[in-house]
CSV table of C-alpha atoms and ligand atoms in Angstrom, one decimal:
chain,number,residue,atom,x,y,z
A,1,MET,CA,-49.3,-82.3,59.0
A,2,GLN,CA,-46.0,-83.8,56.8
A,3,LYS,CA,-45.0,-87.0,57.8
A,4,ARG,CA,-41.8,-86.9,59.9
A,5,SER,CA,-38.8,-88.3,58.0
A,6,ASN,CA,-37.1,-91.4,59.9
A,7,PHE,CA,-33.6,-92.8,59.9
A,8,SER,CA,-34.2,-96.0,57.8
A,9,ASN,CA,-32.5,-98.1,60.5
A,10,LYS,CA,-30.7,-98.7,63.9
A,11,LEU,CA,-27.4,-98.5,62.2
A,12,GLY,CA,-28.4,-95.4,60.4
A,13,PHE,CA,-29.2,-93.7,63.3
A,14,VAL,CA,-26.1,-94.9,65.4
A,15,LEU,CA,-24.1,-93.7,62.9
A,16,ALA,CA,-25.6,-90.0,62.3
A,17,ALA,CA,-26.0,-89.7,66.0
A,18,SER,CA,-22.1,-90.5,66.2
A,19,GLY,CA,-21.4,-88.4,63.4
A,20,SER,CA,-22.9,-85.4,65.3
A,21,ALA,CA,-21.2,-86.6,68.5
A,22,VAL,CA,-17.7,-87.0,66.9
A,23,GLY,CA,-16.3,-83.7,65.6
A,24,LEU,CA,-13.7,-81.2,66.4
A,25,GLY,CA,-14.5,-81.8,70.2
A,26,ASN,CA,-12.9,-85.2,69.8
A,27,ILE,CA,-9.9,-84.4,67.4
A,28,TRP,CA,-9.1,-81.1,68.4
A,29,ARG,CA,-10.4,-80.2,71.8
A,30,PHE,CA,-10.1,-83.6,73.6
A,31,PRO,CA,-6.3,-84.1,73.3
A,32,TYR,CA,-5.2,-80.8,74.3
A,33,LEU,CA,-7.3,-81.3,77.1
A,34,ALA,CA,-5.9,-84.4,78.0
A,35,ALA,CA,-2.7,-83.2,77.4
A,36,GLN,CA,-3.1,-80.2,79.8
A,37,TYR,CA,-4.8,-82.3,82.6
A,38,GLY,CA,-2.3,-85.0,83.3
A,39,GLY,CA,-3.0,-87.6,80.6
A,40,GLY,CA,-4.0,-90.9,81.9
A,41,THR,CA,-5.7,-89.0,85.0
A,42,PHE,CA,-7.8,-87.0,82.3
A,43,LEU,CA,-8.8,-90.1,80.6
A,44,LEU,CA,-9.9,-92.1,83.5
A,45,ILE,CA,-12.1,-89.4,84.7
A,46,TYR,CA,-13.6,-88.9,81.4
A,47,LEU,CA,-14.5,-92.4,80.9
A,48,ILE,CA,-16.3,-92.7,84.3
A,49,LEU,CA,-18.1,-89.5,83.5
A,50,ALA,CA,-19.1,-91.0,79.9
A,51,VAL,CA,-21.0,-94.1,81.1
A,52,THR,CA,-22.8,-92.4,84.1
A,53,PHE,CA,-23.5,-88.9,83.3
A,54,GLY,CA,-23.1,-88.6,79.5
A,55,PHE,CA,-25.0,-91.9,79.4
A,56,SER,CA,-28.0,-90.8,81.4
A,57,LEU,CA,-28.4,-87.4,79.8
A,58,MET,CA,-28.1,-88.7,76.3
A,59,ILE,CA,-31.2,-91.6,77.1
A,60,ALA,CA,-33.0,-88.7,78.5
A,61,GLU,CA,-32.8,-86.4,75.4
A,62,ILE,CA,-33.2,-89.1,72.6
A,63,ALA,CA,-36.4,-90.4,74.6
A,64,LEU,CA,-37.8,-86.8,75.0
A,65,GLY,CA,-37.5,-86.6,71.0
A,66,ARG,CA,-39.0,-90.0,70.3
A,67,LYS,CA,-41.6,-89.5,72.7
A,68,THR,CA,-42.8,-86.3,71.2
A,69,GLY,CA,-41.5,-86.7,68.0
A,70,LEU,CA,-40.7,-83.1,68.1
A,71,SER,CA,-37.6,-81.1,68.0
A,72,ALA,CA,-36.6,-79.5,71.5
A,73,ILE,CA,-38.2,-76.3,70.7
A,74,SER,CA,-41.5,-77.9,70.8
A,75,ALA,CA,-40.9,-80.9,72.7
A,76,PHE,CA,-40.7,-79.3,76.2
A,77,LYS,CA,-43.4,-77.3,76.0
A,78,SER,CA,-45.8,-80.3,74.5
A,79,LEU,CA,-45.0,-82.1,78.1
A,80,ASP,CA,-45.5,-79.0,80.3
A,81,LYS,CA,-46.8,-75.7,79.1
A,82,ARG,CA,-44.3,-74.0,81.8
A,83,PHE,CA,-41.2,-75.5,80.3
A,84,GLY,CA,-41.2,-73.9,76.8
A,85,PHE,CA,-38.6,-71.5,77.9
A,86,LEU,CA,-36.4,-74.5,78.1
A,87,GLY,CA,-37.1,-75.5,74.4
A,88,VAL,CA,-36.2,-72.0,73.4
A,89,LEU,CA,-33.0,-71.9,75.5
A,90,ALA,CA,-32.1,-75.2,73.7
A,91,ALA,CA,-32.7,-74.0,70.5
A,92,ALA,CA,-30.5,-71.0,70.9
A,93,VAL,CA,-27.5,-73.0,71.6
A,94,PRO,CA,-26.8,-74.6,68.1
A,95,ILE,CA,-28.0,-71.1,66.5
A,96,ILE,CA,-25.2,-69.8,68.2
A,97,ILE,CA,-22.3,-72.8,67.8
A,98,PHE,CA,-23.5,-73.5,63.9
A,99,PRO,CA,-21.9,-70.3,62.5
A,100,TYR,CA,-18.8,-70.4,64.3
A,101,TYR,CA,-18.1,-74.0,64.0
A,102,CYS,CA,-18.4,-73.4,60.4
A,103,VAL,CA,-15.7,-70.9,60.7
A,104,ILE,CA,-13.4,-73.4,62.3
A,105,GLY,CA,-14.3,-76.0,59.7
A,106,GLY,CA,-13.4,-73.5,57.0
A,107,TRP,CA,-10.0,-73.6,58.7
A,108,VAL,CA,-9.8,-77.2,58.2
A,109,ILE,CA,-11.0,-77.4,54.5
A,110,LYS,CA,-8.0,-74.7,54.0
A,111,TYR,CA,-5.4,-76.7,55.9
A,112,PHE,CA,-6.3,-79.7,53.9
A,113,SER,CA,-5.7,-77.6,50.6
A,114,VAL,CA,-2.4,-76.7,52.0
A,115,PHE,CA,-1.0,-79.8,52.5
A,116,ILE,CA,-2.5,-81.6,49.5
A,117,THR,CA,-0.6,-78.7,47.6
A,118,GLY,CA,2.6,-79.2,49.0
A,119,GLY,CA,2.7,-76.3,51.5
A,120,VAL,CA,3.7,-78.3,54.4
A,121,LYS,CA,6.8,-76.3,55.2
A,122,ALA,CA,4.6,-72.9,55.1
A,123,ALA,CA,2.4,-74.7,57.4
A,124,ALA,CA,4.8,-75.5,59.8
A,125,GLU,CA,5.9,-71.8,60.4
A,126,ASP,CA,5.1,-70.2,63.9
A,127,THR,CA,3.1,-67.3,62.6
A,128,TYR,CA,1.5,-69.1,59.6
A,129,PHE,CA,-2.1,-69.9,61.3
A,130,THR,CA,-2.2,-66.5,62.6
A,131,GLY,CA,-1.5,-65.0,59.5
A,132,PHE,CA,-4.1,-66.9,58.0
A,133,ILE,CA,-6.9,-66.6,60.6
A,134,SER,CA,-6.3,-62.8,60.8
A,135,GLY,CA,-7.0,-62.2,56.8
A,136,THR,CA,-9.9,-61.0,55.5
A,137,PHE,CA,-11.1,-62.8,52.4
A,138,GLU,CA,-9.6,-65.9,52.7
A,139,PRO,CA,-10.8,-67.2,55.9
A,140,LEU,CA,-14.5,-65.7,54.7
A,141,GLY,CA,-13.9,-67.9,51.2
A,142,TRP,CA,-13.2,-71.3,53.1
A,143,PHE,CA,-15.9,-70.2,55.7
A,144,PHE,CA,-18.4,-69.9,52.7
A,145,LEU,CA,-17.5,-73.1,51.2
A,146,PHE,CA,-18.1,-75.3,54.4
A,147,ILE,CA,-21.2,-73.9,55.1
A,148,ALA,CA,-22.3,-74.4,51.7
A,149,LEU,CA,-21.4,-78.1,51.9
A,150,THR,CA,-23.2,-78.7,55.2
A,151,ALA,CA,-26.3,-76.8,53.5
A,152,LEU,CA,-26.3,-79.4,50.7
A,153,VAL,CA,-26.6,-82.5,52.8
A,154,VAL,CA,-29.4,-80.9,54.9
A,155,VAL,CA,-31.3,-79.9,52.2
A,156,CYS,CA,-31.6,-83.7,50.8
A,157,GLY,CA,-32.9,-84.4,54.0
A,158,VAL,CA,-32.8,-87.1,56.7
A,159,GLU,CA,-32.2,-90.5,55.2
A,160,GLN,CA,-31.0,-89.4,51.4
A,161,GLY,CA,-28.7,-86.6,53.0
A,162,ILE,CA,-27.6,-87.0,56.5
A,163,GLU,CA,-27.9,-90.9,56.6
A,164,LYS,CA,-26.1,-91.8,53.3
A,165,VAL,CA,-23.4,-89.0,54.3
A,166,SER,CA,-22.7,-90.4,57.7
A,167,LYS,CA,-22.9,-94.0,56.7
A,168,PHE,CA,-19.9,-93.1,54.2
A,169,MET,CA,-18.0,-90.8,56.1
A,170,MET,CA,-18.1,-92.5,59.9
A,171,PRO,CA,-16.6,-96.1,58.8
A,172,ILE,CA,-13.6,-93.9,56.8
A,173,LEU,CA,-12.9,-92.0,59.8
A,174,VAL,CA,-12.5,-94.7,62.1
A,175,ILE,CA,-10.0,-96.5,59.7
A,176,LEU,CA,-8.0,-93.4,58.9
A,177,THR,CA,-7.5,-92.4,62.6
A,178,ILE,CA,-6.5,-95.9,63.5
A,179,ILE,CA,-3.7,-95.7,60.6
A,180,ILE,CA,-2.3,-92.5,61.9
A,181,ALA,CA,-2.4,-93.7,65.6
A,182,VAL,CA,-0.4,-96.5,64.6
A,183,TYR,CA,1.8,-94.9,62.5
A,184,GLY,CA,2.5,-92.6,65.2
A,185,LEU,CA,3.5,-95.3,67.4
A,186,THR,CA,6.3,-96.1,65.7
A,187,LEU,CA,8.2,-92.7,65.6
A,188,ASN,CA,10.8,-93.0,68.1
A,189,GLY,CA,10.1,-91.6,71.6
A,190,ALA,CA,6.4,-92.1,71.1
A,191,MET,CA,6.2,-94.6,73.7
A,192,GLU,CA,7.0,-92.6,76.3
A,193,GLY,CA,4.2,-90.3,75.3
A,194,LEU,CA,1.7,-92.9,75.2
A,195,VAL,CA,2.7,-94.0,78.7
A,196,TYR,CA,1.7,-90.2,79.8
A,197,TYR,CA,-1.4,-90.5,77.9
A,198,ILE,CA,-2.9,-93.6,79.5
A,199,LYS,CA,-1.2,-93.9,83.0
A,200,PRO,CA,-3.4,-92.5,85.4
A,201,HIS,CA,-1.7,-90.5,88.6
A,202,MET,CA,-3.9,-90.3,91.3
A,203,SER,CA,-2.0,-87.0,92.6
A,204,ASP,CA,-3.3,-85.5,89.3
A,205,VAL,CA,-6.9,-85.5,90.5
A,206,SER,CA,-8.5,-82.3,91.4
A,207,ALA,CA,-11.8,-80.2,90.9
A,208,LYS,CA,-10.4,-78.8,88.1
A,209,THR,CA,-9.8,-81.9,86.4
A,210,ILE,CA,-13.0,-83.2,86.7
A,211,LEU,CA,-14.7,-80.1,85.6
A,212,ALA,CA,-12.9,-79.9,82.6
A,213,ALA,CA,-13.7,-83.4,81.5
A,214,MET,CA,-17.1,-82.9,82.4
A,215,GLY,CA,-17.6,-79.8,80.2
A,216,GLN,CA,-15.8,-81.7,77.4
A,217,LEU,CA,-18.1,-84.4,77.8
A,218,PHE,CA,-20.8,-82.3,77.0
A,219,TYR,CA,-19.6,-80.6,74.2
A,220,SER,CA,-18.2,-83.9,72.6
A,221,MET,CA,-21.7,-86.0,73.0
A,222,SER,CA,-23.7,-83.2,71.4
A,223,LEU,CA,-26.0,-82.8,74.8
A,224,ALA,CA,-27.8,-79.4,76.2
A,225,MET,CA,-28.4,-78.1,72.8
A,226,GLY,CA,-31.5,-80.2,71.7
A,227,ILE,CA,-29.5,-82.1,68.9
A,228,MET,CA,-30.1,-85.3,70.4
A,229,VAL,CA,-33.6,-84.4,70.7
A,230,THR,CA,-34.3,-83.8,67.3
A,231,TYR,CA,-32.3,-87.0,66.1
A,232,GLY,CA,-34.2,-88.9,68.5
A,233,SER,CA,-37.6,-87.7,66.9
A,234,TYR,CA,-36.2,-89.3,63.5
A,235,MET,CA,-35.7,-92.6,65.3
A,236,LYS,CA,-37.9,-95.7,65.1
A,237,LYS,CA,-39.7,-97.2,68.2
A,238,GLU,CA,-38.4,-100.7,67.1
A,239,ASN,CA,-34.9,-99.9,67.6
A,240,ASN,CA,-33.5,-100.2,70.8
A,241,LEU,CA,-32.6,-96.8,72.6
A,242,GLU,CA,-30.4,-98.0,75.4
A,243,SER,CA,-28.0,-100.1,73.2
A,244,SER,CA,-27.9,-97.0,70.4
A,245,VAL,CA,-27.0,-94.6,73.5
A,246,ARG,CA,-24.2,-97.2,74.6
A,247,GLN,CA,-22.9,-97.8,70.9
A,248,ILE,CA,-22.8,-93.8,70.4
A,249,GLU,CA,-21.0,-93.6,73.4
A,250,ILE,CA,-18.5,-96.0,72.4
A,251,PHE,CA,-17.9,-94.6,69.2
A,252,ASP,CA,-17.5,-91.0,70.4
A,253,THR,CA,-15.3,-92.1,73.3
A,254,GLY,CA,-13.4,-94.6,71.4
A,255,ILE,CA,-12.4,-91.7,68.5
A,256,ALA,CA,-11.6,-89.3,71.3
A,257,PHE,CA,-9.1,-91.8,72.9
A,258,LEU,CA,-7.7,-92.6,69.3
A,259,ALA,CA,-7.3,-88.8,68.7
A,260,GLY,CA,-5.2,-88.7,71.6
A,261,MET,CA,-3.3,-91.6,70.5
A,262,MET,CA,-2.4,-90.2,67.4
A,263,ILE,CA,-1.5,-86.9,68.9
A,264,ILE,CA,0.2,-87.2,71.9
A,265,PRO,CA,2.8,-89.7,71.3
A,266,ALA,CA,3.5,-87.9,67.9
A,267,VAL,CA,3.9,-84.4,69.7
A,268,PHE,CA,6.2,-86.3,72.2
A,269,ALA,CA,8.2,-87.5,70.1
A,270,PHE,CA,8.7,-84.3,68.1
A,271,SER,CA,9.4,-82.4,71.2
A,272,GLY,CA,11.8,-84.9,72.4
A,273,GLY,CA,9.6,-85.4,75.6
A,274,ASP,CA,9.5,-81.6,76.2
A,275,ARG,CA,5.7,-81.5,78.0
A,276,THR,CA,5.4,-77.8,76.9
A,277,ALA,CA,4.8,-78.7,73.5
A,278,LEU,CA,1.7,-80.7,75.0
A,279,SER,CA,0.5,-77.6,76.5
A,280,ALA,CA,-0.2,-75.4,73.4
A,281,GLY,CA,-4.0,-75.7,74.1
A,282,PRO,CA,-6.2,-75.0,71.3
A,283,GLY,CA,-3.3,-74.1,69.0
A,284,LEU,CA,-2.0,-77.9,69.3
A,285,MET,CA,-4.1,-79.0,66.0
A,286,PHE,CA,-3.4,-75.9,63.7
A,287,ILE,CA,0.2,-74.8,64.8
A,288,THR,CA,2.2,-77.8,66.8
A,289,LEU,CA,0.6,-80.8,64.3
A,290,PRO,CA,1.9,-79.2,61.2
A,291,LYS,CA,5.1,-79.1,62.5
A,292,VAL,CA,4.9,-82.6,63.7
A,293,PHE,CA,4.1,-83.7,60.3
A,294,ALA,CA,6.6,-81.8,58.4
A,295,SER,CA,9.5,-83.4,60.6
A,296,MET,CA,7.9,-86.8,59.8
A,297,LYS,CA,9.0,-88.7,56.6
A,298,LEU,CA,5.6,-89.5,55.4
A,299,GLY,CA,4.5,-86.2,57.0
A,300,VAL,CA,2.9,-85.0,53.7
A,301,PHE,CA,0.7,-88.0,53.3
A,302,ILE,CA,0.0,-88.4,56.8
A,303,GLY,CA,-1.2,-84.6,56.9
A,304,VAL,CA,-3.4,-85.0,54.2
A,305,ILE,CA,-5.3,-88.0,55.7
A,306,PHE,CA,-5.4,-86.2,59.0
A,307,PHE,CA,-7.0,-83.2,57.6
A,308,VAL,CA,-9.5,-85.2,55.8
A,309,LEU,CA,-10.6,-87.1,58.4
A,310,VAL,CA,-11.0,-83.9,60.7
A,311,PHE,CA,-12.9,-82.6,57.6
A,312,PHE,CA,-15.6,-85.5,57.7
A,313,ALA,CA,-15.5,-85.3,61.7
A,314,ALA,CA,-16.4,-81.4,61.5
A,315,LEU,CA,-18.9,-81.8,58.4
A,316,THR,CA,-20.8,-84.6,60.1
A,317,SER,CA,-21.4,-82.5,63.2
A,318,ALA,CA,-22.0,-79.2,61.5
A,319,ILE,CA,-24.8,-81.2,59.5
A,320,SER,CA,-26.5,-82.0,62.9
A,321,LEU,CA,-26.1,-78.5,64.0
A,322,MET,CA,-28.0,-77.2,60.9
A,323,GLU,CA,-30.5,-79.9,61.1
A,324,THR,CA,-31.5,-79.4,64.2
A,325,ILE,CA,-31.8,-75.6,63.6
A,326,VAL,CA,-33.7,-76.5,60.5
A,327,SER,CA,-36.2,-78.6,62.3
A,328,PHE,CA,-37.1,-75.9,64.6
A,329,PHE,CA,-38.6,-73.8,61.8
A,330,MET,CA,-40.0,-77.0,60.5
A,331,ASP,CA,-41.6,-77.9,63.4
A,332,LYS,CA,-43.0,-74.3,64.9
A,333,LEU,CA,-43.8,-72.1,61.4
A,334,HIS,CA,-44.7,-75.3,59.5
A,335,TRP,CA,-42.0,-74.5,56.8
A,336,GLY,CA,-40.7,-77.0,54.1
A,337,ARG,CA,-37.4,-78.3,54.3
A,338,LYS,CA,-36.0,-76.2,51.5
A,339,LYS,CA,-37.3,-73.0,52.6
A,340,SER,CA,-36.1,-73.6,56.5
A,341,ALA,CA,-32.7,-74.8,55.0
A,342,LEU,CA,-32.3,-71.6,52.8
A,343,PHE,CA,-33.0,-69.5,55.7
A,344,VAL,CA,-30.8,-70.9,58.0
A,345,PHE,CA,-28.1,-70.9,55.4
A,346,ILE,CA,-28.5,-67.3,55.0
A,347,LEU,CA,-28.9,-66.6,58.9
A,348,ALA,CA,-25.7,-68.5,59.6
A,349,LEU,CA,-23.6,-66.8,56.6
A,350,ILE,CA,-24.3,-63.3,58.2
A,351,MET,CA,-23.7,-64.7,61.9
A,352,GLY,CA,-20.5,-66.3,61.0
A,353,VAL,CA,-19.1,-63.1,59.6
A,354,PRO,CA,-18.0,-61.2,62.6
A,355,SER,CA,-16.5,-64.7,64.1
A,356,SER,CA,-14.4,-65.2,61.1
A,357,LEU,CA,-13.0,-61.6,61.0
A,358,GLY,CA,-12.8,-61.0,64.7
A,359,PHE,CA,-9.0,-62.1,64.7
A,360,GLY,CA,-8.5,-59.5,62.1
A,361,PRO,CA,-10.2,-56.7,60.8
A,362,LEU,CA,-12.7,-56.8,63.7
A,363,GLY,CA,-9.9,-57.8,66.2
A,364,PHE,CA,-10.7,-54.7,68.2
A,365,ILE,CA,-13.8,-56.3,69.4
A,366,SER,CA,-13.0,-58.2,72.5
A,367,TRP,CA,-14.7,-58.9,75.8
A,368,MET,CA,-12.6,-60.4,78.8
A,369,GLY,CA,-9.8,-60.8,76.5
A,370,MET,CA,-12.1,-63.2,74.2
A,371,SER,CA,-12.2,-62.9,70.5
A,372,VAL,CA,-15.8,-62.6,69.0
A,373,LEU,CA,-15.3,-66.5,68.2
A,374,ASP,CA,-14.3,-67.0,71.6
A,375,ILE,CA,-17.3,-65.0,72.9
A,376,MET,CA,-19.7,-67.3,71.0
A,377,ASP,CA,-17.9,-70.2,72.1
A,378,PHE,CA,-18.1,-69.4,76.0
A,379,VAL,CA,-21.5,-68.1,75.9
A,380,SER,CA,-22.9,-71.2,74.1
A,381,ASN,CA,-20.5,-74.1,75.9
A,382,SER,CA,-19.8,-72.5,79.2
A,383,VAL,CA,-23.0,-70.7,80.0
A,384,LEU,CA,-26.3,-71.9,78.1
A,385,MET,CA,-25.4,-75.5,78.0
A,386,PRO,CA,-25.0,-76.1,81.7
A,387,ILE,CA,-28.6,-74.1,82.1
A,388,VAL,CA,-30.3,-75.9,79.6
A,389,ALA,CA,-28.8,-79.4,80.9
A,390,PHE,CA,-29.6,-78.4,84.4
A,391,PHE,CA,-33.2,-77.5,83.7
A,392,THR,CA,-33.4,-80.8,81.5
A,393,CYS,CA,-32.6,-82.7,84.6
A,394,ILE,CA,-35.1,-80.9,86.5
A,395,PHE,CA,-37.8,-81.4,84.2
A,396,VAL,CA,-37.0,-85.3,83.6
A,397,GLY,CA,-36.2,-85.9,87.3
A,398,PHE,CA,-39.3,-84.0,88.9
A,399,ILE,CA,-41.9,-82.5,86.4
A,400,ILE,CA,-42.5,-85.5,84.0
A,401,LYS,CA,-40.7,-88.0,86.2
A,402,PRO,CA,-37.8,-90.4,85.1
A,403,SER,CA,-40.1,-93.4,84.4
A,404,VAL,CA,-41.8,-91.7,81.6
A,405,ILE,CA,-38.6,-91.6,80.1
A,406,ALA,CA,-37.9,-95.2,81.1
A,407,ASP,CA,-40.9,-96.2,79.9
A,408,GLU,CA,-40.1,-94.8,76.2
A,409,VAL,CA,-36.7,-96.5,76.5
A,410,LYS,CA,-38.7,-99.8,77.1
A,411,ALA,CA,-40.9,-99.3,74.2
A,412,THR,CA,-38.7,-101.8,72.5
A,413,ASP,CA,-38.2,-104.7,74.0
A,414,GLY,CA,-39.6,-104.1,77.9
A,415,ARG,CA,-36.2,-103.7,79.2
A,416,PHE,CA,-33.9,-100.7,80.6
A,417,ARG,CA,-31.0,-102.3,82.3
A,418,ALA,CA,-29.3,-99.2,83.7
A,419,GLU,CA,-32.7,-97.7,84.9
A,420,SER,CA,-31.9,-97.2,88.4
A,421,LEU,CA,-28.4,-95.6,87.5
A,422,PHE,CA,-30.3,-93.4,85.0
A,423,THR,CA,-32.8,-92.2,87.8
A,424,VAL,CA,-30.1,-91.6,90.1
A,425,MET,CA,-27.9,-89.3,87.9
A,426,ILE,CA,-30.7,-87.5,86.5
A,427,LYS,CA,-32.4,-86.8,89.8
A,428,TRP,CA,-29.7,-86.3,92.3
A,429,VAL,CA,-25.8,-86.3,90.7
A,430,ALA,CA,-26.0,-84.6,87.4
A,431,PRO,CA,-27.9,-81.3,88.6
A,432,PHE,CA,-25.3,-80.7,91.0
A,433,PHE,CA,-22.4,-81.4,89.1
A,434,LEU,CA,-24.1,-79.2,86.4
A,435,ILE,CA,-24.0,-75.9,88.9
A,436,ALA,CA,-20.6,-76.6,89.4
A,437,ILE,CA,-19.6,-76.4,85.9
A,438,LEU,CA,-21.6,-73.0,85.4
A,439,ALA,CA,-20.1,-71.7,88.5
A,440,SER,CA,-16.7,-72.5,87.8
A,441,SER,CA,-16.8,-71.3,84.0
A,442,ILE,CA,-18.1,-68.1,85.1
A,443,ALA,CA,-15.7,-67.8,87.7
A,444,SER,CA,-13.0,-68.6,85.3
A,445,ALA,CA,-13.9,-65.9,82.6
A,446,LEU,CA,-14.6,-63.3,85.5
A,447,GLY,CA,-10.5,-64.1,86.0
A,448,ILE,CA,-11.7,-65.3,89.7
A,449,PHE,CA,-9.5,-68.3,89.2
A,450,LYS,CA,-8.3,-69.7,85.8
A,451,ILE,CA,-9.3,-73.1,84.8
B,501,LIG,N1,-20.2,-82.9,69.2
B,501,LIG,C1,-19.3,-82.3,68.5
B,501,LIG,C2,-17.7,-82.4,68.8
B,501,LIG,O1,-17.5,-83.1,69.4
B,501,LIG,C3,-19.2,-80.9,68.7
B,501,LIG,C4,-20.6,-80.2,68.4
B,501,LIG,C5,-20.8,-79.4,69.3
B,501,LIG,C6,-21.5,-80.7,67.3
B,501,LIG,C7,-22.3,-78.9,68.9
B,501,LIG,C8,-22.5,-80.2,67.2
B,501,LIG,C9,-22.9,-79.4,68.0
B,501,LIG,O2,-16.8,-81.6,67.9
């Protein structure tokens, strides 16, 4: 058998895993959710969930990968034959997400190119975004470009490709985010937005807010889809697992927090404190923000760096998705890296086309009011991910037992500081929350109540 590739050191591992975690979820999804669900209240709940629930699940996944040295599709099975199905389910998630994630990645490159070629005014028009995504060849072209760039990095391998790109892109991403956030705060009226964003109001706390924060946490930390299992399998025993997870968490949550800082106060300033601008939902980044940039003095410049940073974030996440799928084929069918990567590239190209065309030529395909891309997103994030996470908890909590994971965490220096928190979360708390998320997303999709 081929020797498994490794990240060269702890920093390489942490940056690559953070590269996976920090993505469109942090920059595009987190700010609009925070804006919709009461600003500071959402933020506080999210933080609490991140250090308890997110922490425990991430420890479990990375430890499973490192212990078995396998990607998810084989890791569960190697520890208990009856749980082979869980590996297959976990493998299905990135296969569904990857193609449509690249479609959105393509939109990001498009916006970058519009800003850099001086098209800010046009991009600020109300109909610009819908006009663009309902096209046929243009969105397809950007999608192809994005997926080709991702494939290029994955073909180069773990150390030469993924680690190198992450070590270069992640620090730049942090710096750019800070620059934009600080600039945004200097705008007239931005302070009010900042207060809304960071001050919790207990009256906003509701089950809906908690569930929304929880769903976001999963997506943002790239949990329940085998990614962290695969990356864990490339991690060396001498690197400390617990402190790595803490660092990834701080990275991911820190960038999400800063993304909110860069977007919410700026939108507040732009709309003169009118909150309806904030409830734009998914359109916040592609529709509202270009207007905000168009109204700023340094808007073109800020817009260009903004889309570069979103591009970096999206690319490193897409790389982790593709790597995870590639590793399934390498582990299961014993294919080489190049062959697996080529296969996944072609598969994702084919699968992504309907998502890309679903806003235009294939617009007639819809299910419960959702376009093809939304359906993919719903099935993977709202249905499969909670199921995979639930069974992962059951698997770790009651089948192999939390002590097996704890031993793996202790492999470096004999310590696992948060062991009791981990055990209680995995066995008793997380499974209940996960069932609640699943029930609520299905109920909201069926229109029983709107989340
Ligand atoms: N965690 C990534 C983000 O926040 C999203 C992602 C989801 C990445 C699934 C990979 C896989 O954008």
